mmCIF file of C-alpha atoms (C1' of nucleotides) in Angstrom:
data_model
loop_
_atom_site.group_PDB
_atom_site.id
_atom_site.type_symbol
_atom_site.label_atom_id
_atom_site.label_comp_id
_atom_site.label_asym_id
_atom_site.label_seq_id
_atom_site.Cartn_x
_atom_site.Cartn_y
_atom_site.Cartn_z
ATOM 1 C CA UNK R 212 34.899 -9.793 -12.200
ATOM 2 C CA UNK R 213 32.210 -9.289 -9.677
ATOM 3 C CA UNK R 214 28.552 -8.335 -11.390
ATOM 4 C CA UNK R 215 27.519 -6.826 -8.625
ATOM 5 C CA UNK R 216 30.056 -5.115 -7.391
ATOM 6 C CA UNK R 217 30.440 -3.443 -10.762
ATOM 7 C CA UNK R 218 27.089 -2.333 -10.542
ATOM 8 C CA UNK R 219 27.756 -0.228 -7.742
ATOM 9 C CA UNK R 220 30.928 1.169 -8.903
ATOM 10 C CA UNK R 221 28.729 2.491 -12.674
ATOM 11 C CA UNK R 222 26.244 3.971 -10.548
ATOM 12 C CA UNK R 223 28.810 6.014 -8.421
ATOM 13 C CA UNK R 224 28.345 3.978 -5.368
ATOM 14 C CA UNK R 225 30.904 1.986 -3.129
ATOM 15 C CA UNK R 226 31.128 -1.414 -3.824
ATOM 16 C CA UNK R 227 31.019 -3.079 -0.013
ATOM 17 C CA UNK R 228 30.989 -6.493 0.101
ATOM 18 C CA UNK R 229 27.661 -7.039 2.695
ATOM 19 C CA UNK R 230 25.813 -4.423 -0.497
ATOM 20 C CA UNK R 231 27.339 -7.057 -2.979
ATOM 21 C CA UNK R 232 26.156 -9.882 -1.478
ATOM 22 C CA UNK R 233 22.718 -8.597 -0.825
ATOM 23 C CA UNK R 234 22.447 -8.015 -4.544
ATOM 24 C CA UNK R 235 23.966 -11.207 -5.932
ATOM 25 C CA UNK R 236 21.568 -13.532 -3.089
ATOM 26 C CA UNK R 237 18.993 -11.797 -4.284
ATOM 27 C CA UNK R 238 20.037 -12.234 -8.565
ATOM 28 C CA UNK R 239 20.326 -16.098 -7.516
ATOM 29 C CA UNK R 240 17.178 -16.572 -5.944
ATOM 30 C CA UNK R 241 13.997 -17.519 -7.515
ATOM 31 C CA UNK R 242 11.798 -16.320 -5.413
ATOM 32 C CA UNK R 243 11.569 -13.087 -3.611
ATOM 33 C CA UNK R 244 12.882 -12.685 0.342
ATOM 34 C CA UNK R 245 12.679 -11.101 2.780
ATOM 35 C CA UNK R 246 15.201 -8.983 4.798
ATOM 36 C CA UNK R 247 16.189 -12.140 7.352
ATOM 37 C CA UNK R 248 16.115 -14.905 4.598
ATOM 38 C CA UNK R 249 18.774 -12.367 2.863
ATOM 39 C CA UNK R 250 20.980 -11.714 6.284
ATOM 40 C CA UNK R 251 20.593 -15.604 6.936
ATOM 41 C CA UNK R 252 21.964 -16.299 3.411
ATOM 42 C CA UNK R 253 25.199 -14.240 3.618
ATOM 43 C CA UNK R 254 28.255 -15.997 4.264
ATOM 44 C CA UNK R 255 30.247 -15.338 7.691
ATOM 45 C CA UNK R 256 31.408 -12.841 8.711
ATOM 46 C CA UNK R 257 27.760 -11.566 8.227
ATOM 47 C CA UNK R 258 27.246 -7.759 8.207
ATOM 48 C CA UNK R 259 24.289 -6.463 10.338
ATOM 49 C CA UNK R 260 20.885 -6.521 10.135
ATOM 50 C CA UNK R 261 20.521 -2.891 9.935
ATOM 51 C CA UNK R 262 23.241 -3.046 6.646
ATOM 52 C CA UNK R 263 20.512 -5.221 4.887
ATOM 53 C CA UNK R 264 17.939 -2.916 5.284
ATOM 54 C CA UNK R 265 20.268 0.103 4.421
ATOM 55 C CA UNK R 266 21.285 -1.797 1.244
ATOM 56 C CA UNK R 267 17.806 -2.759 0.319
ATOM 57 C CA UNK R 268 16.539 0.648 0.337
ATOM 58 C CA UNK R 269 19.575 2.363 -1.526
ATOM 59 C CA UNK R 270 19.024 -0.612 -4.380
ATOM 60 C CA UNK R 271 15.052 0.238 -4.032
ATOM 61 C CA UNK R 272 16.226 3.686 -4.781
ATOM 62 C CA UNK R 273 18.699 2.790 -7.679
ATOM 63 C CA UNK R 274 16.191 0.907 -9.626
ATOM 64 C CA UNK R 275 18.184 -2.568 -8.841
ATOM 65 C CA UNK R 276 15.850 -4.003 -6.262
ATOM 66 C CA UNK R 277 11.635 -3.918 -6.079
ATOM 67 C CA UNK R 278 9.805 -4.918 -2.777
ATOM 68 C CA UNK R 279 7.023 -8.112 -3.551
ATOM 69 C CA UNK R 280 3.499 -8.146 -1.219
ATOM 70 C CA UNK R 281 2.395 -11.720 -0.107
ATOM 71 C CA UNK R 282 1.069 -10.352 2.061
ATOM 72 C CA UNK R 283 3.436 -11.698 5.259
ATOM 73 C CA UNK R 284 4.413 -9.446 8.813
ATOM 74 C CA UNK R 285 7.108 -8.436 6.292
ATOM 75 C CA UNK R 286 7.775 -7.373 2.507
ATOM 76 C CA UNK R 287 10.264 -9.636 0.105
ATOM 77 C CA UNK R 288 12.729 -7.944 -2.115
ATOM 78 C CA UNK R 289 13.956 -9.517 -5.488
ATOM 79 C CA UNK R 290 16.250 -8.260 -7.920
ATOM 80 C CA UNK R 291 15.346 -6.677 -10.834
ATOM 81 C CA UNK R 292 16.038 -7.605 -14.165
ATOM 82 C CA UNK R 293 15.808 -6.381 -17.276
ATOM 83 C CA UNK R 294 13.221 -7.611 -19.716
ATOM 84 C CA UNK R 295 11.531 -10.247 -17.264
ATOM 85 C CA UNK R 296 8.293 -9.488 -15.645
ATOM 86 C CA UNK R 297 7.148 -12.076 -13.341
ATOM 87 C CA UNK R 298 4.290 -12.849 -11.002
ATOM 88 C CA UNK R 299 4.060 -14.722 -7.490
ATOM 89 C CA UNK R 300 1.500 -17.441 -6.900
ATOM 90 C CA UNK R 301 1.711 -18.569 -3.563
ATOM 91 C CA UNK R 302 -0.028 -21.973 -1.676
ATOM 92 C CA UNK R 303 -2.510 -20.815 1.118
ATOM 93 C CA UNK R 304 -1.697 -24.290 2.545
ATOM 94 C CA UNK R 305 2.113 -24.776 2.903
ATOM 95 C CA UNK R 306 3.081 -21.314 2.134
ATOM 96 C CA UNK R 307 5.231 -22.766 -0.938
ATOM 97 C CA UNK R 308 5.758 -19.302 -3.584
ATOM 98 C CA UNK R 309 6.427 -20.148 -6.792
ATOM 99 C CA UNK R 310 7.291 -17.123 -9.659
ATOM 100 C CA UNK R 311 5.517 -17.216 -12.994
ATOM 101 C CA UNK R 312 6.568 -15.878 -16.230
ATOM 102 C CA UNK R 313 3.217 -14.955 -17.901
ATOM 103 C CA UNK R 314 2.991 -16.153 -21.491
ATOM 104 C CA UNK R 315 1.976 -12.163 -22.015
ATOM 105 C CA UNK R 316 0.774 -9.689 -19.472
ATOM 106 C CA UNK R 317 -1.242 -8.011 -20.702
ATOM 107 C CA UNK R 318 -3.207 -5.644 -18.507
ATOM 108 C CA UNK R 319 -2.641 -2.448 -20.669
ATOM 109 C CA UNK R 320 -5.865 -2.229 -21.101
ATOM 110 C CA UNK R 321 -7.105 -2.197 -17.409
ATOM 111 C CA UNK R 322 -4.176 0.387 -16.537
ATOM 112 C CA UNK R 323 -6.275 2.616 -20.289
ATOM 113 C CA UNK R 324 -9.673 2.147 -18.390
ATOM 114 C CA UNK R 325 -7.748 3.577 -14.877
ATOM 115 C CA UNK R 326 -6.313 6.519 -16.357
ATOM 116 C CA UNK R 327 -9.745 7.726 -18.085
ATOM 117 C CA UNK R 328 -11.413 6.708 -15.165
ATOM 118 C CA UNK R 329 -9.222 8.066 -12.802
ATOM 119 C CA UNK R 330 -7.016 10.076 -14.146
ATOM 120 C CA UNK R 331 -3.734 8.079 -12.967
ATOM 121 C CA UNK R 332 -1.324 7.285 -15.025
ATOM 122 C CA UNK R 333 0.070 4.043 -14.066
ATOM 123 C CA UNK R 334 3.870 2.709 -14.339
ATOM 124 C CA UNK R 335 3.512 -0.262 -12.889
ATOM 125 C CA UNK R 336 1.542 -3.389 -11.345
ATOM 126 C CA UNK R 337 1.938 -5.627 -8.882
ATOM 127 C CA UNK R 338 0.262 -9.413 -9.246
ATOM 128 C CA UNK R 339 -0.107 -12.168 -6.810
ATOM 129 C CA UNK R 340 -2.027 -15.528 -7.035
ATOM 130 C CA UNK R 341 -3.022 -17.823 -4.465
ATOM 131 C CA UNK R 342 -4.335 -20.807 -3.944
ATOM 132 C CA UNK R 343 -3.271 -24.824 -3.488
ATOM 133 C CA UNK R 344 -0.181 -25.947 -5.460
ATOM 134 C CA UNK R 345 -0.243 -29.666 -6.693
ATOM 135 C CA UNK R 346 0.695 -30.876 -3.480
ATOM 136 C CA UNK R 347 -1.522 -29.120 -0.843
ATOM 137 C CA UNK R 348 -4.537 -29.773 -3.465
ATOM 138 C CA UNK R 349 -4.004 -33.313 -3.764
ATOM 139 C CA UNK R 350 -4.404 -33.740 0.129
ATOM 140 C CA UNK R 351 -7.700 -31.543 0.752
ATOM 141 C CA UNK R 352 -8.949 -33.474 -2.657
ATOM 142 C CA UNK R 353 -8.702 -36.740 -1.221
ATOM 143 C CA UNK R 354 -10.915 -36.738 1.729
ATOM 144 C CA UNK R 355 -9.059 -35.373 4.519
ATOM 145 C CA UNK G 151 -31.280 -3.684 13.641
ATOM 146 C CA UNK G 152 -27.398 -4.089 13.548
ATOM 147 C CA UNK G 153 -25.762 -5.295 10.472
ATOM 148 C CA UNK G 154 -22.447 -6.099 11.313
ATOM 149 C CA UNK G 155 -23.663 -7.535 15.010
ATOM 150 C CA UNK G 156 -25.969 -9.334 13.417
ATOM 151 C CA UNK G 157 -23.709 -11.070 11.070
ATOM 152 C CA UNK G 158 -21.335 -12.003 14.058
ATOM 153 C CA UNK G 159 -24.902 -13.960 15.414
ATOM 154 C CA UNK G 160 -25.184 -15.885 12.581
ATOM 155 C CA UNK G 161 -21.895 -17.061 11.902
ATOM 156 C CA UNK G 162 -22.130 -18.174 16.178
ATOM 157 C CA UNK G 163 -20.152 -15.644 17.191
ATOM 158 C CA UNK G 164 -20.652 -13.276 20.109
ATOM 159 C CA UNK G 165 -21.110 -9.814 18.827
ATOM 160 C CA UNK G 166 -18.735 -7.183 20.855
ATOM 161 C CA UNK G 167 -19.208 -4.153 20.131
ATOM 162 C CA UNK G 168 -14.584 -3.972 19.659
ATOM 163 C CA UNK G 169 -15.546 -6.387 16.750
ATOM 164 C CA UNK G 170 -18.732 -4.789 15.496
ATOM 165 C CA UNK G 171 -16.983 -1.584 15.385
ATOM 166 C CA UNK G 172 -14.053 -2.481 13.415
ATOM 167 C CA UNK G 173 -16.744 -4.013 10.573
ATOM 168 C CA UNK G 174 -18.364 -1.490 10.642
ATOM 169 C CA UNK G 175 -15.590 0.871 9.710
ATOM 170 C CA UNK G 176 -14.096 -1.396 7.426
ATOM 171 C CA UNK G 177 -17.765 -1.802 5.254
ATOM 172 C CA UNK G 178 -17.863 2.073 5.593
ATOM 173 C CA UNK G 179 -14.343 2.836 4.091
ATOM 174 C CA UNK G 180 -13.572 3.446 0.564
ATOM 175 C CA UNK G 181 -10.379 2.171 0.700
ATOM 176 C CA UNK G 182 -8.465 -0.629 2.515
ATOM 177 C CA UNK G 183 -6.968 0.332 6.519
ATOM 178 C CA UNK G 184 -4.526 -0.152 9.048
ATOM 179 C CA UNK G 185 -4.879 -1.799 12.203
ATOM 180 C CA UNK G 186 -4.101 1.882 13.648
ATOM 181 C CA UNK G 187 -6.414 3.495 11.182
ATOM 182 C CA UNK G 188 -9.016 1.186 12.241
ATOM 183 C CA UNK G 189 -8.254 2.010 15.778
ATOM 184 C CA UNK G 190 -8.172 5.579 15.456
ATOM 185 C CA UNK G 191 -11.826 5.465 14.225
ATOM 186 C CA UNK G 192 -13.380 3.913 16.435
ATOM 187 C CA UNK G 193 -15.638 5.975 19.222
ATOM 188 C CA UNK G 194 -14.973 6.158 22.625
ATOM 189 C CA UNK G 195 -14.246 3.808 24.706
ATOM 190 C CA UNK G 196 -11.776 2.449 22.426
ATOM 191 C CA UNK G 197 -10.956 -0.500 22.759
ATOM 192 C CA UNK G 198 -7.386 -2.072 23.227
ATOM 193 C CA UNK G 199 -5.100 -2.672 20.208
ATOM 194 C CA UNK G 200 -4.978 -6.725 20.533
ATOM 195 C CA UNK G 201 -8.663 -6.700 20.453
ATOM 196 C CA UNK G 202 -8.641 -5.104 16.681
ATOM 197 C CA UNK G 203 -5.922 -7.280 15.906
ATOM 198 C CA UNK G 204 -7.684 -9.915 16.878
ATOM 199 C CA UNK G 205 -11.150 -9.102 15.512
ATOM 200 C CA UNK G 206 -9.000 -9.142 11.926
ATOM 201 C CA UNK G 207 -7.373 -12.133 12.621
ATOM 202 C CA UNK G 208 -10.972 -13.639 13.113
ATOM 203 C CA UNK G 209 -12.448 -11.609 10.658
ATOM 204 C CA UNK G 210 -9.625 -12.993 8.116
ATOM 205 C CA UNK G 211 -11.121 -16.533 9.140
ATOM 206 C CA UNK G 212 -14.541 -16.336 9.111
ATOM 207 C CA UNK G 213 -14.318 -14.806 5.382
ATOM 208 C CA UNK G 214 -15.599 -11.325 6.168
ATOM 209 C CA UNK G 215 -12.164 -9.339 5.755
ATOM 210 C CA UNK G 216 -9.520 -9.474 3.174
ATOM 211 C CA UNK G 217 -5.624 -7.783 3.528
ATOM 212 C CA UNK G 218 -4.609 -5.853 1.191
ATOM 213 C CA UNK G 219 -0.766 -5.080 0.822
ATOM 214 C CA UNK G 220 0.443 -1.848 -0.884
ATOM 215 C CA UNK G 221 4.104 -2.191 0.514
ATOM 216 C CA UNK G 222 4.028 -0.449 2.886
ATOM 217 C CA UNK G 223 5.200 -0.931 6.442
ATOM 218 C CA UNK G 224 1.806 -2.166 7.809
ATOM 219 C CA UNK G 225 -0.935 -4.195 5.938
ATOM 220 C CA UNK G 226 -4.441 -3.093 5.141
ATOM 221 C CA UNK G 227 -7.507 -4.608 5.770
ATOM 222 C CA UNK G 228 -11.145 -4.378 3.806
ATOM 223 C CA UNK G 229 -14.795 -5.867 3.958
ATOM 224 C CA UNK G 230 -15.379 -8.402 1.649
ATOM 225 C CA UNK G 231 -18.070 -7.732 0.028
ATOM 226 C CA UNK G 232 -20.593 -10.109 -2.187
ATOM 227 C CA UNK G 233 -20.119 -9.491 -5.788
ATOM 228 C CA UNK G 234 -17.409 -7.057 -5.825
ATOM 229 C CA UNK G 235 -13.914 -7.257 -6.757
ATOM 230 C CA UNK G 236 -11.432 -4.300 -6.894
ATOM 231 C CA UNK G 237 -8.254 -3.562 -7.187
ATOM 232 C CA UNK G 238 -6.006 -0.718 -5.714
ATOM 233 C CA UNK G 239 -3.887 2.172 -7.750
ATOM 234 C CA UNK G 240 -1.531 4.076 -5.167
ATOM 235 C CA UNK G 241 0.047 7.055 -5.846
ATOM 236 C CA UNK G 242 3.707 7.181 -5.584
ATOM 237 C CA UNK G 243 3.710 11.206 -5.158
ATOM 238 C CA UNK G 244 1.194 11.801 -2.400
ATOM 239 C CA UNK G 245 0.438 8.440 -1.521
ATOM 240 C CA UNK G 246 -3.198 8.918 -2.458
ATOM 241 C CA UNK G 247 -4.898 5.520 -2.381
ATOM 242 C CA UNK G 248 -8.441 4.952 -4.635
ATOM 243 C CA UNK G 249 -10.317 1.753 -5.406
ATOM 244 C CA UNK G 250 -10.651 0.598 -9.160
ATOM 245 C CA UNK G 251 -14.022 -1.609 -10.055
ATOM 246 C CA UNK G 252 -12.836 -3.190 -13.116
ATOM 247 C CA UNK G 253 -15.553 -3.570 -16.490
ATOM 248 C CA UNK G 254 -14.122 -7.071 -16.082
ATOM 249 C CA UNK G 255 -11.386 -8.494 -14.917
ATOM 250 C CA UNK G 256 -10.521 -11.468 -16.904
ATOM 251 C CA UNK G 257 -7.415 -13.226 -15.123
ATOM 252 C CA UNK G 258 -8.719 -16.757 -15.558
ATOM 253 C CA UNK G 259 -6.252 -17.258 -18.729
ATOM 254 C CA UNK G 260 -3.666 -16.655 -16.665
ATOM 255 C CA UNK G 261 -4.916 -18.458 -13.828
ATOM 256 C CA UNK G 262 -5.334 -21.519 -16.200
ATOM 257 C CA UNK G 263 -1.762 -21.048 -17.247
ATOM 258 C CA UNK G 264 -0.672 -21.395 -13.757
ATOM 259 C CA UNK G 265 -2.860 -24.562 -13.086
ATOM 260 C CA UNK G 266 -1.164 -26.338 -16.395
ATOM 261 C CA UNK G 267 2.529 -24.820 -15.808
ATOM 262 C CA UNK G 268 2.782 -25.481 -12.227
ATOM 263 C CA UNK G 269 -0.433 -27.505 -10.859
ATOM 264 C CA UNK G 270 -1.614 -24.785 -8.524
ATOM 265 C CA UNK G 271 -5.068 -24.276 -8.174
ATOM 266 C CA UNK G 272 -5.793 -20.768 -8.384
ATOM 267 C CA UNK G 273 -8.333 -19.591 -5.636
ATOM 268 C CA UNK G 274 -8.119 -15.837 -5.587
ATOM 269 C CA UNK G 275 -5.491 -12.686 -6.969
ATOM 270 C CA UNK G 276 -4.381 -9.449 -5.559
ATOM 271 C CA UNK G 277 -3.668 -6.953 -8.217
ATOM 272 C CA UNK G 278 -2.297 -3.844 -7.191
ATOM 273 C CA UNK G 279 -1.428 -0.796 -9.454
ATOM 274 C CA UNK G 280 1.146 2.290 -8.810
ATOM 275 C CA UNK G 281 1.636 5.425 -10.741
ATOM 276 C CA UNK G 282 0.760 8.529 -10.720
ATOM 277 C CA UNK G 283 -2.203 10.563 -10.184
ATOM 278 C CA UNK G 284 -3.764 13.289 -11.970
ATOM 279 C CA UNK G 285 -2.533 16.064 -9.452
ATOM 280 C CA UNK G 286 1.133 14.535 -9.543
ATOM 281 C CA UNK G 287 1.222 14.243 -12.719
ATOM 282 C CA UNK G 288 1.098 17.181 -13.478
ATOM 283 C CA UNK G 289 3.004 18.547 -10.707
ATOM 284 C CA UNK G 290 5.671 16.297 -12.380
ATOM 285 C CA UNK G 291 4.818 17.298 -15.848
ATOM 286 C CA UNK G 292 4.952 20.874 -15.870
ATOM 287 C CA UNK G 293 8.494 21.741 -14.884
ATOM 288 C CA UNK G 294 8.292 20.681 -11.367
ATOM 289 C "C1'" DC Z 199 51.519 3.079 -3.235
ATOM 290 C "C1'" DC Z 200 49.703 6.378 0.218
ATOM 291 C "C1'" DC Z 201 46.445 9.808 1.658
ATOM 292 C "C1'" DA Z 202 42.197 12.491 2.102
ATOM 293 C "C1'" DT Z 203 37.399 12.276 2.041
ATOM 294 C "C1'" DG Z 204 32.906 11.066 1.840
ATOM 295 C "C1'" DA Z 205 30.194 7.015 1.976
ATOM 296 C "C1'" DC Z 206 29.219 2.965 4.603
ATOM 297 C "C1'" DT Z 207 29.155 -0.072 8.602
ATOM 298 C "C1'" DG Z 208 28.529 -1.921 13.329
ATOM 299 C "C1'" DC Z 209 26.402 -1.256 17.512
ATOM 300 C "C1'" DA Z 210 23.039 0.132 20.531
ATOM 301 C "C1'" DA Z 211 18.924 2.328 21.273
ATOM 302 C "C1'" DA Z 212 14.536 3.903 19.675
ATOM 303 C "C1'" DT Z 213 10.162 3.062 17.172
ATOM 304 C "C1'" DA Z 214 6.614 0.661 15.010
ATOM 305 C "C1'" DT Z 215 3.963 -3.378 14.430
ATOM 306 C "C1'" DA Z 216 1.978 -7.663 16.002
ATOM 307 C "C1'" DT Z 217 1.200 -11.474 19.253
ATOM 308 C "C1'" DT Z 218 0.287 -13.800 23.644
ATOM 309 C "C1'" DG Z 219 -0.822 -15.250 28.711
ATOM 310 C "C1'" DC Z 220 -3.838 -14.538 32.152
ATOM 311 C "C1'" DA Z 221 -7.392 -12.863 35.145
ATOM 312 C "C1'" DT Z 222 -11.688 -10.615 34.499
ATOM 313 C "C1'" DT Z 223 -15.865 -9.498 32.028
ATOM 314 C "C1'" DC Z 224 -19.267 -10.063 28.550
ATOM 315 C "C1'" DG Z 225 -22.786 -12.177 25.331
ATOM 316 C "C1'" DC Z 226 -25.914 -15.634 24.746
ATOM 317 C "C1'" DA Z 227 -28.956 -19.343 25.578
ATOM 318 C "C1'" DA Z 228 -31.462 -22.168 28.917
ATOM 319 C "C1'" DT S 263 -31.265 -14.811 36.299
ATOM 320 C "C1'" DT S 264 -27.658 -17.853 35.977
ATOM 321 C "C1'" DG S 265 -23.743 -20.513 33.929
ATOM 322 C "C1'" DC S 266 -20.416 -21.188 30.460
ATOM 323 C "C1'" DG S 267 -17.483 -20.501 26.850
ATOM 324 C "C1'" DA S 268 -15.840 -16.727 24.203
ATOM 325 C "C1'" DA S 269 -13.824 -12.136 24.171
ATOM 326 C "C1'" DT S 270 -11.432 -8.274 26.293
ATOM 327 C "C1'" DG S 271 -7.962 -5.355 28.806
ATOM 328 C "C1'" DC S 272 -3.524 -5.069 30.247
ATOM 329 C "C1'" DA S 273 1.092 -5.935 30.384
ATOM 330 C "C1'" DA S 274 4.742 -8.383 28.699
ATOM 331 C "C1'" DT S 275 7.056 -10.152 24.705
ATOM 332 C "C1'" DA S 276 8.213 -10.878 19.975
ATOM 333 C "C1'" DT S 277 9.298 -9.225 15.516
ATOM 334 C "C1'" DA S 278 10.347 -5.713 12.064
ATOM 335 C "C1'" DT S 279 12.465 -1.494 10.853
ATOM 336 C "C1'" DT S 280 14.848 2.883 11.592
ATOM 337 C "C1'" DT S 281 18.267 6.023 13.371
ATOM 338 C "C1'" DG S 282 22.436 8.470 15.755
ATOM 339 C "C1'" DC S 283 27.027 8.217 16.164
ATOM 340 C "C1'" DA S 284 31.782 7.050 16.093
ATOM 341 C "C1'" DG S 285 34.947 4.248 13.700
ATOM 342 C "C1'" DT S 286 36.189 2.022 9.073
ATOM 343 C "C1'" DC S 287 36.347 1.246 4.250
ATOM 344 C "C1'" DA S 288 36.368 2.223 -0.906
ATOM 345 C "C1'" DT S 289 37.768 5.193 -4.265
ATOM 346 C "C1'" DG S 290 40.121 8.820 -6.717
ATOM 347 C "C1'" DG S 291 44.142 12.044 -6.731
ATOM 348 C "C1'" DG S 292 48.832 12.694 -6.210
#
DNA sequence: CCCATGACTGCAAATATATTGCATTCGCAA
DNA sequence: TTGCGAATGCAATATATTTGCAGTCATGGG
């Protein structure tokens, strides 16, 4: 009855609740976080700090969880799901992210000219955007 | 007589030789680096940690230096450079880390999509690839 | 349902990374 | 050469992440 949990118990792995709750905060959120924005998010009693990060990098290891760049002090972690492939576009003026579901990504063709031109075969890209959302664009546009 | 001091003069800035140094190295480099990398390369007397980090953090400001996040621990830092635009493929075997110069890398459909799904202006991407390369993959291929 | 066992957790300490206050020194222009 | 504001060194502090270890929990077997 619990998604996550059962996750853990198919891939072998104890199903502890502070694991389960890292992996269902980070199902329900939209946007990636990071390691305190999880701990922050988990109901009392909260496990510890050093249980997030253990859990993070056991589901980084299991294929459930992939780290996101915005390039921040530190990394955000979202879940990952099957069939979705999203990208991040974040505002340089208020910091709001936002995830994007490209119409079609297509960047097969830069990852064919890297592995003639390089020889690496690639499995996998990682795509960020920034700039001003509606908001923070609206205010520099007017004067300020 | 001094490229990097010199372009600390222009933009009204007093060129150190902490600061110079750390252009320097960055406009030399074929790939992004870490604070500590950055460090690490510079010639005696080096100077003190905060005085690299803040170099970047001016750097950052004054438009000269970009970060660059591969996910890992620390971020990286390069030299903008006029005209060029690049994008990163990391090796998940070794770590190996080589810059890509794209024939042409065509993002503005996608950055239109953004502007007319969510209203953000899009000012600038980060496009980061991971795989394998040619020595790991066939490390991995044959056998391993 | 209870037990044995390995996996997991909390806690505290260690490390790594980044930032800041302050007194001193440096770079630059007059 | 001198004066001033900007930059640096140093030490302290903040933040992020990792690790050792002893106790606890989750799961499968009986």
């Amino acid at each position: 009855m619990n998604a996550a949990a059962d996750t853990f118990r198919r891939l072998g792995r104890p199903a502890t609740r502070g694991r389960g709750e890292v992996l269902r905060i980070l199902s329900e959120s939209p946007i990636p976080l990071s390691p305190r924005e999880i701990l922050e998010r988990i109901p009392e009693p909260r496990p510890d700090a050093s249980t997030v990060y253990r859990s993070l990098s056991l589901m980084i290891s299991l294929g459930l969880v992939r780290s996101v760049a915005l390039h921040e002090r530190s990394r955000r972690y979202e879940a990952v799901t099957e069939g979705t492939h999203r990208h991040r576009v974040v505002c340089r003026g208020c910091g709001r992210i936002e995830s994007f579901q490209p119409k079609k990504c297509d960047l097969s063709r830069i990852e064919n000219d890297i592995r003639g031109a390089l020889g690496f075969d690639v499995s996998d890209h990682s795509l960020e955007f920034f700039g001003a959302c509606a908001e923070c664009g609206r205010k520099k546009g007017r004067g300020r």
